[in-house]
mmCIF file of C-alpha atoms in Angstrom:
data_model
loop_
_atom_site.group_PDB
_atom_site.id
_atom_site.type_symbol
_atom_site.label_atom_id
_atom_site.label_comp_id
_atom_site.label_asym_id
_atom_site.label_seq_id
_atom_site.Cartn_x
_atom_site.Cartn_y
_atom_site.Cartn_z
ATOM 1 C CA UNK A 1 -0.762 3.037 32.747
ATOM 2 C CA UNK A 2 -2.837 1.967 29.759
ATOM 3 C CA UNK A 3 -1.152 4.757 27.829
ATOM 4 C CA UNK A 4 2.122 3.969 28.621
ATOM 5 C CA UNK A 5 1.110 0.167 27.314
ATOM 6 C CA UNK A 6 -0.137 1.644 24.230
ATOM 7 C CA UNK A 7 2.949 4.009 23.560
ATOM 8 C CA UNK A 8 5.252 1.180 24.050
ATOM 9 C CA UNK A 9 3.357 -1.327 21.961
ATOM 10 C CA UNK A 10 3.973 1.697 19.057
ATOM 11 C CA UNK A 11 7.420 1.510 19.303
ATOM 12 C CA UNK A 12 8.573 -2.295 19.134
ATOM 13 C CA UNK A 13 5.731 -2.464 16.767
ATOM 14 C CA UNK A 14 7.213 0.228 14.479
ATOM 15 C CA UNK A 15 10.858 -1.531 15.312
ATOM 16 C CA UNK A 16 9.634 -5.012 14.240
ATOM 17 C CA UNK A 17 8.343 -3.685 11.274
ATOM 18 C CA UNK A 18 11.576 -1.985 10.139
ATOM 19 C CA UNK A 19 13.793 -4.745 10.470
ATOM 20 C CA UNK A 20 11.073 -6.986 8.633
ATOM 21 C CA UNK A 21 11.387 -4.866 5.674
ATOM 22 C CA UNK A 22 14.774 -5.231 5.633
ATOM 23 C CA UNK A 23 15.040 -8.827 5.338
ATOM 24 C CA UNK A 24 11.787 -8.652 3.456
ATOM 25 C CA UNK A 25 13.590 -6.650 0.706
ATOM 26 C CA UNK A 26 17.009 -8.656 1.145
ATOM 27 C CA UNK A 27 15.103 -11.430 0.309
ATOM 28 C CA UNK A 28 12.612 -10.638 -2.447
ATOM 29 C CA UNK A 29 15.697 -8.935 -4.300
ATOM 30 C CA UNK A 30 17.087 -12.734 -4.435
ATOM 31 C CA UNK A 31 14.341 -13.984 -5.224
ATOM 32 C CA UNK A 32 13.773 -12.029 -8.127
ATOM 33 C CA UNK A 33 17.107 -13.073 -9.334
ATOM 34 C CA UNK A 34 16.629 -16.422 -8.754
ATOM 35 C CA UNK A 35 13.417 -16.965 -10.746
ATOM 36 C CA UNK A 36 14.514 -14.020 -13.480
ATOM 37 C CA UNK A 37 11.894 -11.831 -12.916
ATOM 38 C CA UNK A 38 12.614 -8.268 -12.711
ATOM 39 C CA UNK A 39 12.561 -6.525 -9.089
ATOM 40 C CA UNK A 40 9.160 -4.554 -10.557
ATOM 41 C CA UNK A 41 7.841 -7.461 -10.971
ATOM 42 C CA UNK A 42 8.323 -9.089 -7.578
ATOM 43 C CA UNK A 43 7.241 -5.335 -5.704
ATOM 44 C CA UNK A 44 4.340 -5.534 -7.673
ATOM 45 C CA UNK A 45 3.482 -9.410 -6.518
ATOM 46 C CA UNK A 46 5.173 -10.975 -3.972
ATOM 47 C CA UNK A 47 6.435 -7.557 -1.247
ATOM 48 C CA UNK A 48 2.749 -6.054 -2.375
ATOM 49 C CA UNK A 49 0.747 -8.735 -1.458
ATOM 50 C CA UNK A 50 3.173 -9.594 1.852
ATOM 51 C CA UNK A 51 2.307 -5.939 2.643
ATOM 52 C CA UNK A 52 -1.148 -5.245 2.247
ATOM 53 C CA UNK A 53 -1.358 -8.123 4.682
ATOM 54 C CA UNK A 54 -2.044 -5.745 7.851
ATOM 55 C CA UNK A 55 -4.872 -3.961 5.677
ATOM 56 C CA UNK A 56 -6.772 -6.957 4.268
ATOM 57 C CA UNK A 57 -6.613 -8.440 8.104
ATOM 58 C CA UNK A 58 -8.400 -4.938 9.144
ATOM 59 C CA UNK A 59 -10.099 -4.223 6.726
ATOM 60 C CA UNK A 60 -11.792 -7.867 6.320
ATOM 61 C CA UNK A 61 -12.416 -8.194 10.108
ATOM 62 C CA UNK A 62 -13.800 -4.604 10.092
ATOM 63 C CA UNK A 63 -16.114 -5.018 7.568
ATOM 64 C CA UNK A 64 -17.398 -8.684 9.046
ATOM 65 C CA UNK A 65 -17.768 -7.023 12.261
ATOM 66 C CA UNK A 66 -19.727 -3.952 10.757
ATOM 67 C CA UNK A 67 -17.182 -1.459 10.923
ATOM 68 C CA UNK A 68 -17.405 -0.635 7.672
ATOM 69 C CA UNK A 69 -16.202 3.021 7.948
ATOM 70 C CA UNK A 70 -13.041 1.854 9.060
ATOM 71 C CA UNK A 71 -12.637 -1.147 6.332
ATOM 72 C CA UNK A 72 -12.719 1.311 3.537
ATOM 73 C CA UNK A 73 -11.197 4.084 5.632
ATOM 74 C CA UNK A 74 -8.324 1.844 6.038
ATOM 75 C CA UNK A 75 -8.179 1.385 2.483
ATOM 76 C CA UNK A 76 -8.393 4.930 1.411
ATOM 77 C CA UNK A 77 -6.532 6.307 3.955
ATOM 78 C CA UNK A 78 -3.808 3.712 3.266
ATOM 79 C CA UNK A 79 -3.490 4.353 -0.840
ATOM 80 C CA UNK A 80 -3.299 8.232 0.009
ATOM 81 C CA UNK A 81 -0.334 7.659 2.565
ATOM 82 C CA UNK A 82 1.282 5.269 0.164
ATOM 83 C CA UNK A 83 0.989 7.687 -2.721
ATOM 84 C CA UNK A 84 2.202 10.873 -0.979
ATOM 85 C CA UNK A 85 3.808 9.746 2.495
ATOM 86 C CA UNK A 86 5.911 6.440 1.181
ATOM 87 C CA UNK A 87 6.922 7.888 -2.472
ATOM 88 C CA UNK A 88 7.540 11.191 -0.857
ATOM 89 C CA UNK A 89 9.822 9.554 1.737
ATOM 90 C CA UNK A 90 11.511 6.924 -0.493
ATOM 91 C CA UNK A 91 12.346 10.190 -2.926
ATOM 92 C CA UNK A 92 13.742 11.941 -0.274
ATOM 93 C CA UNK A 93 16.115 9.486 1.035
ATOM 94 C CA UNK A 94 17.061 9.085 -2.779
ATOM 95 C CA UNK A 95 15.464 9.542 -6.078
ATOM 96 C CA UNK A 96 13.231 7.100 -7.908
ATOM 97 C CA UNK A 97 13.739 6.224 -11.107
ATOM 98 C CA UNK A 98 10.346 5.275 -12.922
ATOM 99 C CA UNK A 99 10.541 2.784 -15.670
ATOM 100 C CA UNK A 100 8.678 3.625 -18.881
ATOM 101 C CA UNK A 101 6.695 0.650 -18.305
ATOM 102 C CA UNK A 102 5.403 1.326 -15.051
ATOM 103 C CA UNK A 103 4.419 4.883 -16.590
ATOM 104 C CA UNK A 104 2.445 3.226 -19.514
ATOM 105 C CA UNK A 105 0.546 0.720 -18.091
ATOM 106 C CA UNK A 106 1.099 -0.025 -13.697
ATOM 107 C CA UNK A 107 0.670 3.827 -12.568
ATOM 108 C CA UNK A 108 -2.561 3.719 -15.228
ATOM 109 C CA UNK A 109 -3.871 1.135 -13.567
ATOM 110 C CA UNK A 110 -3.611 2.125 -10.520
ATOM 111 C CA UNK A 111 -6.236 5.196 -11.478
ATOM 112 C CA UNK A 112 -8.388 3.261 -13.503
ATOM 113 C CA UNK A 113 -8.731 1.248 -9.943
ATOM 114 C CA UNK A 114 -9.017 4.228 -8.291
ATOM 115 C CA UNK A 115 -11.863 5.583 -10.385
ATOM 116 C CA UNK A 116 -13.959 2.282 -10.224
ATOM 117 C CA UNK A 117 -13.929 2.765 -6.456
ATOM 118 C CA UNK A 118 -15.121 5.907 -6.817
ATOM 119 C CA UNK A 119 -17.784 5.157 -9.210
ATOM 120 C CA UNK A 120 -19.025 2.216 -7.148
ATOM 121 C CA UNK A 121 -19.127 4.118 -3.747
ATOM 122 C CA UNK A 122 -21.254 6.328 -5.638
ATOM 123 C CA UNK A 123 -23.331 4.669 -8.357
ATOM 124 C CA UNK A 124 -26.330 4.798 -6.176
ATOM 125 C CA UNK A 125 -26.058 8.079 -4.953
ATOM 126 C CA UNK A 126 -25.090 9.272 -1.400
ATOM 127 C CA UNK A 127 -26.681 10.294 1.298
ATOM 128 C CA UNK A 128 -25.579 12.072 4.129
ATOM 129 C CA UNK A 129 -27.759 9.551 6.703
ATOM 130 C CA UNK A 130 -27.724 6.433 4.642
ATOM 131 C CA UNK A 131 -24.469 6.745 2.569
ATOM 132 C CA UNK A 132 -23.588 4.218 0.077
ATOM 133 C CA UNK A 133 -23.047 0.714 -0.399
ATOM 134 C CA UNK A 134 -20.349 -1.648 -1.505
ATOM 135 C CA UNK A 135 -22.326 -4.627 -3.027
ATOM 136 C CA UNK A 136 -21.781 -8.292 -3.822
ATOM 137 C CA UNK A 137 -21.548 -7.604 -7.427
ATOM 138 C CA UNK A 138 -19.232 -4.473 -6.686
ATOM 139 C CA UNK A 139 -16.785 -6.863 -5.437
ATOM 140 C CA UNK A 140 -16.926 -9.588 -8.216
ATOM 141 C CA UNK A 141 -16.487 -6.793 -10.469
ATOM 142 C CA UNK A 142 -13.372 -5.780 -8.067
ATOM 143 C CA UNK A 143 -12.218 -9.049 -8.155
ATOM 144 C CA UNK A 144 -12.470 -9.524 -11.744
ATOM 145 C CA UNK A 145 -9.804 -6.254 -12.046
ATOM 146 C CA UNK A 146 -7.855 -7.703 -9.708
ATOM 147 C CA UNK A 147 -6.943 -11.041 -11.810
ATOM 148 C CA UNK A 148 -6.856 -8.926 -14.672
ATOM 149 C CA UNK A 149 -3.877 -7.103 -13.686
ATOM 150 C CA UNK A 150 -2.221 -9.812 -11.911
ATOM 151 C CA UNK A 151 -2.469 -12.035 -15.416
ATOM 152 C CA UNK A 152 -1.003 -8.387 -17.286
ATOM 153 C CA UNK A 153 1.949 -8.498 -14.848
ATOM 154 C CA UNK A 154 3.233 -11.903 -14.495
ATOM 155 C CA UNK A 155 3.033 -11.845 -18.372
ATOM 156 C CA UNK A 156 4.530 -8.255 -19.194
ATOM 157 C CA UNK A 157 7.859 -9.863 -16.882
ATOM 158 C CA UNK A 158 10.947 -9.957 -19.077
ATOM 159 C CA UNK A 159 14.042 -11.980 -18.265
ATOM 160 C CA UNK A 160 16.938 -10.542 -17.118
ATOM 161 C CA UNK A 161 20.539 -11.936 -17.484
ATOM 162 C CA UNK A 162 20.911 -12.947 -14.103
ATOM 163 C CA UNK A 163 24.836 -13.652 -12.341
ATOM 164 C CA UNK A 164 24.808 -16.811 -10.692
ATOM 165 C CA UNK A 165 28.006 -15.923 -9.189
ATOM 166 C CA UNK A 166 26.819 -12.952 -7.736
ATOM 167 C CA UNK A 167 23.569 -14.895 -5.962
ATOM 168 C CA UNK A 168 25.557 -17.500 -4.612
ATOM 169 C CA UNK A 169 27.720 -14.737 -2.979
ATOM 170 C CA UNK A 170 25.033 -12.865 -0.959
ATOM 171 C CA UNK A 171 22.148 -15.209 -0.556
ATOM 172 C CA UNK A 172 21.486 -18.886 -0.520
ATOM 173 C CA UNK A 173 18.260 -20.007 -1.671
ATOM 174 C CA UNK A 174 17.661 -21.271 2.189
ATOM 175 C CA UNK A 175 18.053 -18.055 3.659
ATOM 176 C CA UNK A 176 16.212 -16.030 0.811
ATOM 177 C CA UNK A 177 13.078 -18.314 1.809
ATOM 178 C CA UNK A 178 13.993 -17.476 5.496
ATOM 179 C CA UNK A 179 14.506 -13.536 5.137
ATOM 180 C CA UNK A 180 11.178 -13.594 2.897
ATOM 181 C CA UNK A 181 9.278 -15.461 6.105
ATOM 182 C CA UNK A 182 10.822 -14.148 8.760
ATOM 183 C CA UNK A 183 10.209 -10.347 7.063
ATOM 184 C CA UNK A 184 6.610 -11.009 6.625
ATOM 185 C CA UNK A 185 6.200 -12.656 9.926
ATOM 186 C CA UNK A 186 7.648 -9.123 11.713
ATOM 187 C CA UNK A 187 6.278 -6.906 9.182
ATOM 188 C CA UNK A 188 2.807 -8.273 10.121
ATOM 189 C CA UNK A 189 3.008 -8.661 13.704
ATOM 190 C CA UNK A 190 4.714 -5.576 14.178
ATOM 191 C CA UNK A 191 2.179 -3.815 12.425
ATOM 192 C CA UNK A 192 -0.944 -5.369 14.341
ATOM 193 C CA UNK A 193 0.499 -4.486 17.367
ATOM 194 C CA UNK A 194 1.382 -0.672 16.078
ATOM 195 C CA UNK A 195 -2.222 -0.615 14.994
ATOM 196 C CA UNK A 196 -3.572 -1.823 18.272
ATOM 197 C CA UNK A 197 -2.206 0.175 20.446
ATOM 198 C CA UNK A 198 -2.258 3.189 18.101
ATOM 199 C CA UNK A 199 -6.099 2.382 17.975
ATOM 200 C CA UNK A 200 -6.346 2.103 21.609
ATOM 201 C CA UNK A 201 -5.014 5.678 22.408
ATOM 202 C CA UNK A 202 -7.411 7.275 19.882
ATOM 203 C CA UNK A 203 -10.116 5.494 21.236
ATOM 204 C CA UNK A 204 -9.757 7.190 24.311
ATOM 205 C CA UNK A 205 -9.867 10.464 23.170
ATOM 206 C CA UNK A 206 -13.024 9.983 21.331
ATOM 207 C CA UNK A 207 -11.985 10.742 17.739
ATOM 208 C CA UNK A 208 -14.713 8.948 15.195
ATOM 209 C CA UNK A 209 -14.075 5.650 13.561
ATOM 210 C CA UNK A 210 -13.906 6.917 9.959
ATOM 211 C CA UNK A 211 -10.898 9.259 11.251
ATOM 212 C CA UNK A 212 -9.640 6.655 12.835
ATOM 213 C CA UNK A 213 -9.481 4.311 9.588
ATOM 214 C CA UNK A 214 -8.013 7.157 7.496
ATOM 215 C CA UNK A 215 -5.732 8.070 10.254
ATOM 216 C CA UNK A 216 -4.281 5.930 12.654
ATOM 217 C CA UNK A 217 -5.253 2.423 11.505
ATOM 218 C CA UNK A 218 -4.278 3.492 7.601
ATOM 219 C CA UNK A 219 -0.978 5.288 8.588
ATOM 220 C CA UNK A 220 -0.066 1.990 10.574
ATOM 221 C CA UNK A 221 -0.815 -0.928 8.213
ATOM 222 C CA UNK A 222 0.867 1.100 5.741
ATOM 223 C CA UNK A 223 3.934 0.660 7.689
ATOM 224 C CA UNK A 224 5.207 -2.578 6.190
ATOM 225 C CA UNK A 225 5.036 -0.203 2.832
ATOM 226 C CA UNK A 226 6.890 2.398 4.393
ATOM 227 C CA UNK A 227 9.820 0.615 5.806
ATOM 228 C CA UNK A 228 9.968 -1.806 2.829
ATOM 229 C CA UNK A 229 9.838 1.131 -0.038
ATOM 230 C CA UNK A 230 12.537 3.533 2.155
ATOM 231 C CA UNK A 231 14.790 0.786 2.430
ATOM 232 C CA UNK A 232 14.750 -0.164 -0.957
ATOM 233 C CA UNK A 233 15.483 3.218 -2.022
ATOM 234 C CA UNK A 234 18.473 3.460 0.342
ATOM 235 C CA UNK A 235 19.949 0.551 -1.275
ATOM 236 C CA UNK A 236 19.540 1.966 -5.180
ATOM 237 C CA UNK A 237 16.664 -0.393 -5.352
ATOM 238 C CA UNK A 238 13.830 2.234 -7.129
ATOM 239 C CA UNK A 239 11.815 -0.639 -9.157
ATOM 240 C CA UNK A 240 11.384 -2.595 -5.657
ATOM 241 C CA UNK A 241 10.592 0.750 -4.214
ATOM 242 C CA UNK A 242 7.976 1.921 -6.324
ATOM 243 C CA UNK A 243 6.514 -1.604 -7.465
ATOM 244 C CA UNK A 244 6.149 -1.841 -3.711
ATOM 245 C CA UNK A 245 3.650 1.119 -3.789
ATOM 246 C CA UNK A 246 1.621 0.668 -7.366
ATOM 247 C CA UNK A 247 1.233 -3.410 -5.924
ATOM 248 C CA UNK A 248 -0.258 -2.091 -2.552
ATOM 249 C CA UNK A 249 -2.483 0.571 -4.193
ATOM 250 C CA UNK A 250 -3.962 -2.303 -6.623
ATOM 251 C CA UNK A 251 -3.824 -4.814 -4.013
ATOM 252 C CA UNK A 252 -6.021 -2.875 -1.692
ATOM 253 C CA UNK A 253 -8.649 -1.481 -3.563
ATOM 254 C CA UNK A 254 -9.076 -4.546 -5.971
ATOM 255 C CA UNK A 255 -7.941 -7.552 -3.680
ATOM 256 C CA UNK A 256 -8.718 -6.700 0.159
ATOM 257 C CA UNK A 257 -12.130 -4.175 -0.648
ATOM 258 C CA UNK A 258 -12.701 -6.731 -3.231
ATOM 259 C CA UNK A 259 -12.936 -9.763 -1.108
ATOM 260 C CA UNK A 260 -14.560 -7.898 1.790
ATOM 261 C CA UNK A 261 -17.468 -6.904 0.062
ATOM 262 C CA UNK A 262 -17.602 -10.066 -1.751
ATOM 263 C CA UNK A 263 -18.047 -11.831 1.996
ATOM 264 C CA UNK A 264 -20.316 -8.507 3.505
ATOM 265 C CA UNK A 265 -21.139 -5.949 1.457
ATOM 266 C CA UNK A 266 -20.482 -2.723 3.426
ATOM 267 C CA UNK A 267 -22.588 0.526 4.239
ATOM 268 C CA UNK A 268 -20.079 3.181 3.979
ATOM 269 C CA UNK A 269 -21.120 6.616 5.492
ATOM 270 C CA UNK A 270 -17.873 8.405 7.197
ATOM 271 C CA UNK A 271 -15.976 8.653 3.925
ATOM 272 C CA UNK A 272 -16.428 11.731 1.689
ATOM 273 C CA UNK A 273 -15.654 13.090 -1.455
ATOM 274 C CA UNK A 274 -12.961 14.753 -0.360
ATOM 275 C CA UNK A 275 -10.811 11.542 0.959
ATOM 276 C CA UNK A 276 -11.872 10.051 -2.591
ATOM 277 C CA UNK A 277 -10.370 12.627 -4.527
ATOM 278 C CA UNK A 278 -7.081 13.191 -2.595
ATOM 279 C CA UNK A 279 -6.801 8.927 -2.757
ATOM 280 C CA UNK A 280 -7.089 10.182 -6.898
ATOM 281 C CA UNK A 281 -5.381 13.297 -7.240
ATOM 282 C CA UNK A 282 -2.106 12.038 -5.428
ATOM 283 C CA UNK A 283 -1.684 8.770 -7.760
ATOM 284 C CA UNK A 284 -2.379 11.175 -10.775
ATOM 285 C CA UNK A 285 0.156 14.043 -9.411
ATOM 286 C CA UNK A 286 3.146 10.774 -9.344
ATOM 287 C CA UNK A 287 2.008 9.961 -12.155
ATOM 288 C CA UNK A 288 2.805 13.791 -13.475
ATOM 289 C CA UNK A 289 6.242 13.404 -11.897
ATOM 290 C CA UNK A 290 7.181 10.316 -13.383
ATOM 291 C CA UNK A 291 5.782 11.291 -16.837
ATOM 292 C CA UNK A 292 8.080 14.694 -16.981
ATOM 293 C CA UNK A 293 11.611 12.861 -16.213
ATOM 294 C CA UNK A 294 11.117 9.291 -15.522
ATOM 295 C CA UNK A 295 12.239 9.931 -12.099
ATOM 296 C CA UNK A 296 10.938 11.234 -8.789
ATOM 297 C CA UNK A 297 13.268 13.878 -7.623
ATOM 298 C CA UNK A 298 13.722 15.239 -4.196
ATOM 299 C CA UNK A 299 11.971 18.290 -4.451
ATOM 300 C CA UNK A 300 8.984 16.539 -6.008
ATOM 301 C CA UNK A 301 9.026 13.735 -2.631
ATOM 302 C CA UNK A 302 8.895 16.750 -0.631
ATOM 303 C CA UNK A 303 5.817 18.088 -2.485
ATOM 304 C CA UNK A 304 4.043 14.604 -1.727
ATOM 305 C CA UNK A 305 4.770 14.454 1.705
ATOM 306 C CA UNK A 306 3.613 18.192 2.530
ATOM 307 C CA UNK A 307 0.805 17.438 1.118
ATOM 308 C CA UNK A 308 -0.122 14.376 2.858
ATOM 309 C CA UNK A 309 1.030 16.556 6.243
ATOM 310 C CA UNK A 310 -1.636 19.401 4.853
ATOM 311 C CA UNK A 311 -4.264 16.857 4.437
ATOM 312 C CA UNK A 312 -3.610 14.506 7.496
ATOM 313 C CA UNK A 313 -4.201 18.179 9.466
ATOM 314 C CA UNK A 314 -7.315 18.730 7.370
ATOM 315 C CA UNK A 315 -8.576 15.212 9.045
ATOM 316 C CA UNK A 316 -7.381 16.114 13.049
ATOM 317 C CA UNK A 317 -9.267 19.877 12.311
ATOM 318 C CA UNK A 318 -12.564 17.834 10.544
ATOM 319 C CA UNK A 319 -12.621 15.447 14.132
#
């Protein structure tokens, strides 16, 4: 009966969550006119943070209750389905065009981030009893990254002509605040209860916790990111799209494992080398794509996603 709970939890979980980021991108698309930013702009702030939500709540509990396998789990396994599952999807359903901007300087970032993880997971060596350790000073130095890029951003924004007629035609400013709430509100909830009840039918078959961060609990906070990146693809919206993606990567690694080890520094033993370089070699293989045409094409999204599929079988083999 407990099973039947859990499977049902999955699915109006995953259903809140897809009509969340629908009004969640309806809304930040407005808002982005309103306060002439550009929509890369807004993924990489506003949708980013409003959808690392579900990861900083997990991973930050996790790591104050001394699961910290599955705080950084979470956070790995997350920035790998992002990379490969969400760009690979959002391609699919249509091709993303990559600004030259986001090429120069937000997809760099996002693997100078990923290399600092790496190098402070494994500055003091590992060990295959004792692991490694994600100090107090790892995440000041996190943090520090983190308000670095978030100062680059809000001042690399350029105006855009904007057409008042246009915004007063699809959205008031009332219901772009609304959408915005009421889209993080579902995209959150829905996701905590996809998590728990995804988490509650791996528990019972045993499977260990670091699988279960890079697994079940990554694959369902990243949800928000999913649904929020597909649908603005499907609606021609690629900066919102892929903004969406580089925020989230950033956001997790340099915000949420950041803050967590700033409040309990965490003992991390589960995660390999192998999780660490797949996190790195996917954001560098987009980063390959984008740099050839600008542009994600279809066949490329389908490369991304088989290999997520390849690896996400490498994980249910290695349990």
């Amino acid at each position: 009966m407990s099973i039947i709970i859990s499977i049902l939890g999955i699915i109006i979980g995953g259903a809140f969550v897809i009509y969340g980021a629908d009004r969640l991108t309806e809304g930040s698309v407005a808002l982005a006119r309103r306060l002439k930013m550009s929509e890369m702009v807004i993924g990489l702030t506003i949708v980013a943070f409003g959808t690392s939500m579900p990861e900083f709540v997990i991973s930050l509990v996790s790591g104050i209750k001394g699961s910290a396998d599955l705080a950084v789990g979470n956070i790995v396994g997350s920035n790998i389905f992002n990379t490969l599952m969400i760009v690979g999807m959002s391609a699919l359903v249509c091709p993303i065009t990559i600004a030259r901007a986001t090429i120069k300087k937000d997809i760099p970032f996002t693997v100078i981030a990923s290399i600092v993880m790496i190098i402070l997971c494994y500055r003091n060596g590992w060990s295959d009893t004792t692991g490694s350790q994600l100090t107090v000073i790892d995440g000041c130095i996190l943090l520090f990254m983190f308000v670095a890029f978030m100062f680059i951003t809000l001042k690399s924004n350029h105006n855009t002509p904007q057409n008042t007629d246009e915004i007063k035609k699809t959205i008031t400013l009332t219901n772009t605040v609304i959408y915005i709430i009421e889209g993080l509100i579902l995209l959150i909830g829905g996701s905590e209860l996809f998590v728990n009840s995804a988490k509650e039918i791996a528990l019972s078959l045993k499977v260990s916790e670091s699988v279960i961060g890079l697994t079940i609990v990554a694959c369902g906070t990243s949800l928000p990111e999913l649904a929020t990146s597909v649908v603005a693809a499907k609606k021609g919206r690629s900066e919102l799209a892929i903004g969406n993606v580089i925020g989230s990567n950033v956001f997790n690694i340099l915000w949420i494992l950041g803050f967590t080890s700033l409040i309990c520094p965490l003992n991390i033993q589960g995660i390999n080398i192998t999780d660490f370089i797949v996190m790195l070699g996917s954001i560098l293989l987009v980063w390959l794509f984008a740099f050839t045409s600008y542009k994600i094409k279809r066949w490329e999204g389908a490369v991304l996603v088989t290999i997520f599929l390849v690896y996400l079988i490498h994980l249910i083999i290695k349990a």
